[in-house]
XYZ file of C-alpha atoms in Angstrom:
120
model
C 1.910 -17.973 -7.154
C 2.667 -14.582 -5.620
C 1.220 -13.536 -2.287
C 1.098 -10.136 -0.620
C 0.788 -10.067 3.157
C -0.059 -6.824 4.911
C 0.371 -5.848 8.532
C 0.263 -2.799 10.757
C -3.354 -1.694 10.717
C -5.337 -0.940 13.844
C -7.108 1.670 15.912
C -5.483 5.020 16.602
C -6.607 8.411 17.849
C -6.739 11.395 15.542
C -3.310 12.959 15.226
C -1.579 9.653 15.778
C 0.553 7.506 13.490
C 0.560 4.022 12.029
C 2.970 2.183 9.772
C 1.687 -0.376 7.301
C 3.891 -3.063 5.762
C 3.304 -5.351 2.818
C 5.636 -8.166 1.770
C 5.499 -10.053 -1.500
C 6.565 -13.680 -1.712
C 6.630 -16.336 -4.414
C 8.276 -16.986 -7.747
C 8.812 -13.741 -9.637
C 11.446 -12.026 -11.716
C 11.075 -8.499 -10.460
C 8.550 -6.222 -8.819
C 7.873 -3.118 -10.852
C 5.602 -0.659 -9.067
C 4.062 -1.132 -5.631
C 1.294 0.851 -4.065
C -1.302 1.410 -1.385
C -5.007 1.903 -1.989
C -7.947 2.255 0.361
C -11.624 1.447 0.224
C -14.669 2.281 2.278
C -17.974 0.350 2.446
C -19.821 0.640 -0.832
C -17.149 2.838 -2.362
C -14.553 2.382 -5.068
C -10.993 1.621 -4.148
C -8.905 4.795 -4.319
C -5.227 5.477 -4.754
C -3.231 6.469 -1.688
C 0.372 6.277 -2.933
C 2.566 4.413 -5.387
C 6.291 3.865 -5.725
C 8.291 2.577 -8.679
C 11.248 0.219 -8.498
C 13.653 3.175 -8.694
C 11.880 5.066 -5.913
C 9.677 7.556 -7.744
C 6.564 8.272 -5.714
C 3.049 9.543 -6.306
C 0.479 10.553 -3.680
C -3.182 11.356 -3.511
C -3.717 15.022 -2.671
C -5.569 14.072 0.510
C -2.473 12.435 2.033
C 0.366 14.588 0.721
C 2.564 15.835 3.535
C 1.137 13.305 6.004
C 1.839 9.883 4.466
C 5.142 8.528 3.147
C 5.527 5.471 0.945
C 8.837 3.615 0.799
C 10.103 0.194 -0.210
C 12.890 -2.245 0.471
C 13.596 -4.037 -2.783
C 15.800 -6.641 -1.110
C 12.867 -7.643 1.095
C 10.143 -7.198 -1.554
C 8.387 -4.986 0.966
C 6.521 -1.708 0.684
C 5.715 0.526 3.653
C 3.231 3.302 4.297
C 4.051 5.640 7.170
C 0.881 7.492 8.115
C 1.218 10.542 10.349
C -1.307 13.100 11.593
C -4.103 10.665 10.946
C -7.666 11.960 10.633
C -11.004 10.195 11.132
C -11.544 10.480 7.375
C -8.521 8.209 6.870
C -10.592 5.332 8.241
C -10.635 2.680 5.518
C -9.461 -0.797 4.639
C -5.998 -0.357 3.145
C -4.760 -2.647 0.377
C -1.295 -2.983 -1.067
C -0.579 -4.045 -4.605
C 2.439 -5.037 -6.634
C 2.967 -5.168 -10.376
C 5.096 -8.267 -10.834
C 7.258 -9.113 -13.831
C 7.899 -12.692 -14.891
C 10.485 -14.194 -17.232
C 8.104 -16.291 -19.283
C 4.679 -14.700 -18.866
C 2.960 -11.336 -18.860
C 3.203 -8.914 -15.920
C 0.419 -9.196 -13.381
C -0.828 -7.031 -10.544
C -1.430 -8.750 -7.230
C -3.362 -7.457 -4.229
C -3.064 -8.013 -0.518
C -5.966 -9.081 1.670
C -6.446 -5.642 3.204
C -5.866 -4.242 6.668
C -8.300 -2.090 8.615
C -7.230 1.356 9.768
C -9.618 3.119 12.144
C -8.992 6.660 13.371
C -11.097 7.836 16.286
C -11.950 11.485 16.825
């Protein structure tokens, strides 16, 4: 069983910064890609940023230049540094990890979500 535990959400004023962390634990061979998504009430979950095991990144246009995704493979942890936050960045943020196993198929796991609220 693999678990993803997120931390770092909270309330911040517009223009401020937050750093989200997500750590994977459990029996696994390797973590392939990791990513951050966000979801508002009644809306579909949307991509924020992803990062592969070798460090290649991809960002949603709405966060380019403001958010930075990174990972520490030794700690099985992915980070999301969010700068110049806007009220429209207010969402529940979820991390995910595509995990490889020796004797079974890859599987994508999700964290429980962490609330980010940006006040005007």
